[in-house]
Tab-separated table of C-alpha atoms in Angstrom:
chain	number	residue	atom	x	y	z
L	1371	MET	CA	106.851	-6.128	100.243
L	1372	ALA	CA	108.577	-3.264	98.235
L	1373	LEU	CA	112.420	-2.965	97.790
L	1374	SER	CA	113.580	0.114	99.498
L	1375	SER	CA	116.862	1.708	98.571
L	1376	GLN	CA	118.325	0.268	101.741
L	1377	ASP	CA	116.922	-3.300	100.593
L	1378	VAL	CA	118.551	-2.778	97.367
L	1379	HIS	CA	121.994	-1.762	99.118
L	1380	ASN	CA	121.697	-4.754	101.402
L	1381	LEU	CA	120.888	-7.188	98.524
L	1382	LEU	CA	123.538	-6.005	96.528
L	1383	GLU	CA	126.364	-6.346	99.578
L	1384	GLN	CA	125.107	-9.828	100.089
L	1385	THR	CA	125.174	-10.929	96.452
L	1386	LEU	CA	128.595	-9.515	95.832
L	1387	ALA	CA	129.869	-11.311	98.779
L	1388	CYS	CA	128.970	-14.621	97.295
L	1389	ARG	CA	131.639	-16.448	95.465
L	1390	SER	CA	130.519	-19.852	94.345
L	1391	PRO	CA	127.578	-20.875	92.291
L	1392	ALA	CA	126.048	-22.700	95.212
L	1393	GLU	CA	126.323	-19.520	97.306
L	1394	TRP	CA	124.508	-17.669	94.462
L	1395	ARG	CA	121.801	-20.130	94.456
L	1396	GLN	CA	121.283	-19.985	98.058
L	1397	MET	CA	121.208	-16.151	98.001
L	1398	LYS	CA	118.728	-16.247	95.175
L	1399	GLU	CA	116.469	-18.420	97.164
L	1400	LYS	CA	116.582	-16.302	100.055
L	1401	CYS	CA	115.658	-13.091	97.991
L	1402	ARG	CA	112.830	-14.829	96.212
L	1403	GLY	CA	111.299	-15.847	99.576
L	1404	THR	CA	111.884	-12.451	100.992
L	1405	PHE	CA	110.774	-10.125	98.012
L	1406	SER	CA	108.765	-12.214	95.477
L	1407	GLY	CA	105.802	-9.995	95.815
L	1408	SER	CA	107.566	-6.961	94.564
L	1409	LEU	CA	109.645	-8.350	91.592
L	1410	ILE	CA	107.209	-7.519	88.780
L	1411	GLU	CA	106.950	-4.092	89.732
L	1412	HIS	CA	110.751	-3.440	89.655
L	1413	LEU	CA	111.232	-5.163	86.312
L	1414	HIS	CA	109.463	-2.229	84.772
L	1415	PRO	CA	110.601	0.781	86.920
L	1416	PRO	CA	108.426	3.879	86.696
L	1417	LYS	CA	111.341	6.181	86.047
L	1418	PRO	CA	113.716	4.508	83.541
L	1419	GLY	CA	117.175	5.754	83.125
L	1420	SER	CA	118.525	6.127	86.633
L	1421	GLN	CA	121.240	3.920	88.048
L	1422	LYS	CA	118.968	2.787	90.939
L	1423	ASN	CA	116.537	1.424	88.502
L	1424	GLU	CA	119.081	-0.253	86.512
L	1425	ILE	CA	120.488	-2.167	89.652
L	1426	CYS	CA	116.827	-2.834	90.643
L	1427	GLU	CA	115.963	-4.375	87.335
L	1428	ILE	CA	118.833	-6.687	87.102
L	1429	LEU	CA	118.708	-7.849	90.636
L	1430	CYS	CA	115.098	-8.688	90.135
L	1431	MET	CA	115.888	-10.459	86.734
L	1432	TRP	CA	118.546	-12.339	88.608
L	1433	MET	CA	116.132	-13.389	91.512
L	1434	LEU	CA	113.372	-14.611	89.239
L	1435	GLU	CA	112.935	-18.340	88.362
L	1436	PRO	CA	114.311	-18.626	84.796
L	1437	HIS	CA	110.804	-19.469	83.294
L	1438	GLU	CA	109.268	-16.455	84.929
L	1439	ARG	CA	111.947	-14.270	83.815
L	1440	ASP	CA	111.667	-15.361	80.264
L	1441	ALA	CA	107.853	-14.784	80.283
L	1442	LEU	CA	108.298	-11.319	81.338
L	1443	VAL	CA	111.146	-10.719	78.912
L	1444	ALA	CA	108.957	-12.055	76.110
L	1445	LYS	CA	106.100	-9.886	77.066
L	1446	ASP	CA	108.337	-6.862	77.317
L	1447	ALA	CA	109.866	-7.535	73.985
L	1448	MET	CA	106.459	-7.393	72.221
L	1449	GLU	CA	105.067	-4.440	73.895
L	1450	HIS	CA	107.094	-1.831	72.040
L	1451	SER	CA	105.864	0.035	68.965
L	1452	GLU	CA	108.792	-1.977	67.188
L	1453	PRO	CA	109.090	-5.376	68.754
L	1454	ASP	CA	112.383	-6.619	69.701
L	1455	TYR	CA	112.514	-10.107	68.367
L	1456	LYS	CA	116.060	-11.201	69.735
L	1457	PRO	CA	114.869	-11.839	73.331
L	1458	LEU	CA	112.349	-14.326	71.779
L	1459	VAL	CA	114.814	-15.851	69.561
L	1460	GLU	CA	116.939	-16.447	72.542
L	1461	ILE	CA	113.963	-18.246	74.337
L	1462	TYR	CA	112.677	-20.421	71.294
L	1463	THR	CA	116.412	-21.600	70.388
L	1464	LEU	CA	118.180	-21.776	73.780
L	1465	ARG	CA	115.311	-23.446	75.775
L	1466	LYS	CA	114.391	-27.251	76.004
L	1467	SER	CA	110.751	-27.926	75.117
L	1468	THR	CA	110.080	-28.723	78.713
L	1469	GLN	CA	111.325	-25.347	79.655
L	1470	LEU	CA	109.436	-23.516	77.019
L	1471	PHE	CA	106.318	-25.289	78.419
L	1472	LEU	CA	106.886	-23.628	81.691
L	1473	ILE	CA	107.665	-20.344	80.213
L	1474	LYS	CA	104.293	-20.317	78.298
L	1475	GLN	CA	102.459	-21.262	81.571
L	1476	ALA	CA	104.023	-18.489	83.266
L	1477	TYR	CA	103.095	-16.174	80.611
L	1478	LEU	CA	99.451	-17.356	80.546
L	1479	THR	CA	99.301	-17.054	84.445
L	1480	ARG	CA	100.619	-13.583	84.461
L	1481	PHE	CA	99.004	-12.217	81.299
L	1482	LYS	CA	96.161	-14.471	80.620
L	1483	ARG	CA	97.129	-14.746	77.014
L	1484	HIS	CA	99.156	-17.445	75.072
L	1485	MET	CA	102.569	-16.435	74.354
L	1486	ASP	CA	102.629	-18.235	70.727
L	1487	GLN	CA	99.643	-16.500	69.661
L	1488	ASP	CA	100.931	-13.171	70.704
L	1489	ILE	CA	104.225	-13.748	68.850
L	1490	ILE	CA	102.478	-14.993	65.685
L	1491	SER	CA	99.275	-12.806	65.715
L	1492	ASP	CA	100.695	-10.790	62.618
L	1493	SER	CA	103.354	-12.920	60.975
L	1494	SER	CA	104.496	-10.045	58.656
L	1495	HIS	CA	107.981	-9.882	59.914
L	1496	SER	CA	110.631	-12.708	58.971
L	1497	PHE	CA	111.511	-13.216	62.729
L	1498	GLN	CA	107.784	-13.966	63.300
L	1499	LYS	CA	107.628	-16.569	60.442
L	1500	ILE	CA	110.703	-18.271	61.937
L	1501	LEU	CA	109.579	-18.154	65.424
L	1502	ALA	CA	106.161	-19.818	64.487
L	1503	ALA	CA	108.133	-22.538	62.865
L	1504	LEU	CA	110.204	-23.014	66.006
L	1505	ALA	CA	107.133	-22.990	68.133
L	1506	THR	CA	105.556	-25.954	66.007
L	1507	SER	CA	108.825	-27.776	66.019
L	1508	HIS	CA	108.878	-27.495	70.108
L	1509	ARG	CA	105.441	-29.096	70.226
L	1510	SER	CA	106.066	-31.836	67.715
L	1511	HIS	CA	109.628	-32.962	67.278
L	1512	GLN	CA	111.450	-36.067	68.191
L	1513	ALA	CA	114.343	-35.890	70.791
L	1514	GLU	CA	116.649	-38.123	68.779
L	1515	THR	CA	119.116	-36.767	66.240
L	1516	SER	CA	119.963	-38.395	62.858
L	1517	HIS	CA	123.375	-37.683	60.962
L	1518	HIS	CA	121.720	-39.070	57.850
L	1519	ILE	CA	118.691	-36.480	58.046
L	1520	ALA	CA	121.141	-33.769	58.996
L	1521	LYS	CA	123.277	-34.522	55.744
L	1522	CYS	CA	119.867	-34.637	53.678
L	1523	ASP	CA	118.809	-31.277	55.221
L	1524	ALA	CA	122.187	-29.622	54.574
L	1525	LYS	CA	122.068	-30.337	51.016
L	1526	ARG	CA	118.324	-29.132	50.876
L	1527	LEU	CA	119.554	-25.663	52.385
L	1528	TYR	CA	122.214	-25.614	49.639
L	1529	GLU	CA	119.569	-26.069	47.010
L	1530	ALA	CA	117.321	-23.588	48.606
L	1531	GLY	CA	119.872	-21.063	48.092
L	1532	LYS	CA	120.247	-21.893	44.487
L	1533	GLY	CA	116.532	-22.257	43.500
L	1534	SER	CA	114.976	-19.268	45.336
L	1535	THR	CA	111.644	-17.759	44.297
L	1536	SER	CA	112.180	-14.914	46.694
L	1537	THR	CA	111.932	-11.530	45.100
L	1538	THR	CA	113.940	-9.893	47.806
L	1539	GLY	CA	116.534	-12.297	48.970
L	1540	SER	CA	118.490	-15.300	48.063
L	1541	ILE	CA	116.819	-18.123	50.149
L	1542	ASP	CA	113.657	-20.150	49.314
L	1543	GLU	CA	111.812	-19.350	52.587
L	1544	SER	CA	109.190	-22.144	52.414
L	1545	ILE	CA	111.981	-24.839	52.504
L	1546	VAL	CA	113.657	-23.154	55.328
L	1547	LEU	CA	110.501	-22.624	57.512
L	1548	GLU	CA	109.387	-26.295	56.569
L	1549	MET	CA	112.699	-27.469	58.160
L	1550	PHE	CA	112.546	-25.377	61.146
L	1551	SER	CA	108.962	-26.427	62.031
L	1552	LYS	CA	109.760	-30.242	61.707
L	1553	ARG	CA	113.325	-30.390	63.172
L	1554	SER	CA	114.443	-30.114	66.773
L	1555	VAL	CA	116.988	-27.512	67.746
L	1556	PRO	CA	119.723	-30.146	68.354
L	1557	GLN	CA	118.810	-31.649	65.017
L	1558	LEU	CA	119.084	-28.228	63.401
L	1559	ARG	CA	122.400	-27.572	65.027
L	1560	LEU	CA	123.670	-30.920	63.505
L	1561	THR	CA	122.568	-29.754	60.135
L	1562	PHE	CA	124.493	-26.590	60.219
L	1563	SER	CA	127.527	-28.684	61.315
L	1564	SER	CA	126.875	-31.119	58.412
L	1565	TYR	CA	126.602	-28.148	56.060
L	1566	LYS	CA	130.069	-26.772	57.049
L	1567	HIS	CA	131.379	-30.196	56.705
L	1568	ILE	CA	130.184	-30.811	53.301
L	1569	TYR	CA	130.657	-27.375	51.678
L	1570	GLY	CA	133.666	-26.063	53.723
L	1571	HIS	CA	132.039	-22.950	55.218
L	1572	GLU	CA	129.179	-21.922	57.748
L	1573	TYR	CA	125.708	-21.573	56.358
L	1574	ILE	CA	125.718	-18.020	57.540
L	1575	LYS	CA	128.503	-17.238	55.357
L	1576	THR	CA	126.252	-18.373	52.460
L	1577	LEU	CA	123.431	-16.068	53.680
L	1578	LYS	CA	125.866	-13.209	53.739
L	1579	LYS	CA	127.296	-13.904	50.271
L	1580	GLU	CA	124.023	-13.769	48.563
L	1581	SER	CA	121.991	-10.592	48.008
L	1582	SER	CA	120.446	-10.608	51.495
L	1583	GLY	CA	116.887	-9.619	52.505
L	1584	GLU	CA	114.880	-9.256	55.638
L	1585	PHE	CA	114.442	-13.091	55.798
L	1586	GLU	CA	118.044	-13.838	55.383
L	1587	GLU	CA	119.370	-11.334	57.878
L	1588	SER	CA	116.663	-12.538	60.280
L	1589	LEU	CA	117.668	-16.283	59.791
L	1590	ALA	CA	121.253	-15.327	60.181
L	1591	VAL	CA	120.558	-14.006	63.790
L	1592	VAL	CA	118.400	-17.087	64.703
L	1593	ILE	CA	121.156	-19.557	63.449
L	1594	LYS	CA	124.082	-17.770	65.258
L	1595	CYS	CA	121.975	-17.717	68.539
L	1596	MET	CA	120.967	-21.394	67.886
L	1597	HIS	CA	124.342	-22.800	66.822
L	1598	GLU	CA	126.881	-20.473	68.325
L	1599	PRO	CA	125.389	-18.978	71.529
L	1600	ALA	CA	128.887	-17.892	73.006
L	1601	LYS	CA	129.626	-15.871	69.824
L	1602	TYR	CA	125.842	-14.505	69.886
L	1603	TYR	CA	126.165	-13.274	73.402
L	1604	SER	CA	129.592	-11.921	73.079
L	1605	LYS	CA	128.409	-9.638	70.307
L	1606	MET	CA	125.285	-8.728	72.028
L	1607	LEU	CA	127.210	-7.593	75.003
L	1608	LYS	CA	129.540	-5.588	72.954
L	1609	ILE	CA	126.857	-3.705	71.152
L	1610	SER	CA	124.631	-3.189	74.352
L	1611	MET	CA	127.578	-1.826	76.372
L	1612	LYS	CA	128.408	0.753	73.564
L	1613	GLY	CA	124.710	1.843	73.429
L	1614	GLY	CA	124.582	4.075	76.330
L	1615	MET	CA	121.642	4.429	78.835
L	1616	LYS	CA	118.996	3.272	76.336
L	1617	ASN	CA	120.678	-0.177	76.248
L	1618	ARG	CA	120.782	-0.888	79.762
L	1619	SER	CA	117.877	-3.215	79.732
L	1620	THR	CA	119.346	-5.041	76.791
L	1621	LEU	CA	122.583	-5.324	78.728
L	1622	SER	CA	121.029	-6.513	81.676
L	1623	ARG	CA	119.044	-9.046	79.953
L	1624	VAL	CA	122.033	-10.294	77.869
L	1625	MET	CA	124.294	-10.496	80.905
L	1626	VAL	CA	121.849	-12.681	82.927
L	1627	GLY	CA	121.276	-14.758	79.756
L	1628	SER	CA	124.935	-15.437	79.277
L	1629	MET	CA	124.983	-17.246	82.606
L	1630	GLU	CA	122.539	-19.497	81.132
L	1631	VAL	CA	124.864	-20.542	78.235
L	1632	GLY	CA	127.901	-20.589	80.314
L	1633	VAL	CA	129.488	-17.346	81.139
L	1634	GLU	CA	132.819	-18.769	80.998
L	1635	ASN	CA	132.417	-19.528	77.239
L	1636	VAL	CA	130.961	-16.170	76.535
L	1637	LYS	CA	134.152	-14.636	78.464
L	1638	VAL	CA	136.614	-16.565	76.297
L	1639	GLU	CA	134.480	-15.723	73.073
L	1640	PHE	CA	134.428	-11.990	74.159
L	1641	GLN	CA	138.231	-11.750	74.600
L	1642	ARG	CA	138.890	-13.636	71.623
L	1643	ARG	CA	136.624	-11.517	69.221
L	1644	TYR	CA	137.297	-8.045	70.823
L	1645	GLY	CA	141.028	-8.398	72.351
L	1646	ILE	CA	139.684	-7.454	75.812
L	1647	LYS	CA	138.523	-8.998	78.941
L	1648	LEU	CA	134.716	-8.786	79.486
L	1649	GLN	CA	135.342	-7.477	82.974
L	1650	ASP	CA	137.628	-4.745	81.562
L	1651	ALA	CA	135.102	-3.879	78.894
L	1652	ILE	CA	132.445	-3.593	81.550
L	1653	SER	CA	134.733	-1.356	83.830
L	1654	GLU	CA	135.585	0.864	80.647
L	1655	ASN	CA	132.037	1.331	79.531
L	1656	ILE	CA	129.709	1.362	82.608
L	1657	PRO	CA	129.808	4.255	84.943
L	1658	VAL	CA	130.974	3.434	88.598
L	1659	GLY	CA	128.197	2.319	90.755
L	1660	ASP	CA	125.986	-0.436	92.077
L	1661	TYR	CA	125.075	-1.599	88.582
L	1662	ARG	CA	128.523	-1.821	87.338
L	1663	ASP	CA	129.544	-3.762	90.542
L	1664	PHE	CA	126.841	-6.398	90.085
L	1665	LEU	CA	127.700	-6.841	86.459
L	1666	LEU	CA	131.326	-7.429	87.435
L	1667	ALA	CA	130.254	-9.770	90.039
L	1668	LEU	CA	128.246	-11.715	87.416
L	1669	ALA	CA	131.089	-11.838	85.001
L	1670	ASN	CA	133.665	-12.963	87.877
L	1671	THR	CA	131.608	-15.732	89.286
L	1672	PRO	CA	132.633	-19.199	88.069
L	1673	PHE	CA	129.339	-20.422	86.587
L	1674	THR	CA	129.279	-23.404	84.437
L	1675	CYS	CA	126.995	-24.176	81.359
L	1676	SER	CA	123.576	-24.735	82.825
L	1677	SER	CA	120.997	-27.520	81.754
L	1678	THR	CA	119.238	-25.013	79.528
L	1679	MET	CA	121.878	-25.745	76.862
L	1680	LYS	CA	121.506	-29.510	77.104
L	1681	LEU	CA	118.718	-29.588	74.711
């Protein structure tokens, strides 16, 4: 069953009328039951750039189950001539191992390929190296966290910056990649907190202080997303809103993704960082229309942090 213009208008009216998280969940269930057969088609509109396609895309992203949406986002990120690794970073750092398993299954079912293999088929980019390490971690790590291990790893990270063998940057890549492959995401978060406690500043600040290469820049993005998701998403929202029509798909993905980490946290960080409310920034930067109305509805709905972040 295809989504007609009237379908889109009706869906928008009904979803904008929802106010509570429970109402939004009920509306999503109704939408999925009615339009599930046409979602994939409208996630990749045939004529990008129009406001109609923008609202179709974000409505469909919103309607999909999170693991189905992530599988499609991952595939789309890798299909470009220059892959966009940030959506993959979001998936591998902000999803539980159980959720990542469902994402991979959805990817395999839809595309008849293994997501991990597609990501690391050519590990020439630093993002790919880090993602490969995180993929290994999700398959093998222990769920418990240890403050002792975190302190030891923080010291190893400090030493990795002092004894680098890299010719282009400041960090010993092998130590970082080994750590990322053996530690869970919650354990890595604890390590970065321990680093700040021991050395008095964030590890990312260390990366920026040194002569950064591609690996250090990629690592900083991964750590920001993993350790401070509200800051990461607020920055991504600001960038994508300023990017014009070419960044609308990014804006849709990031806006829906911010709901997964707690949109209220993102709103607070956005206003603290940029001195303007997220809703006001949307109104100023996005043309009047259904797409802007839906973004504002997402920003105004009092969602709480989802189980995605309880890693």
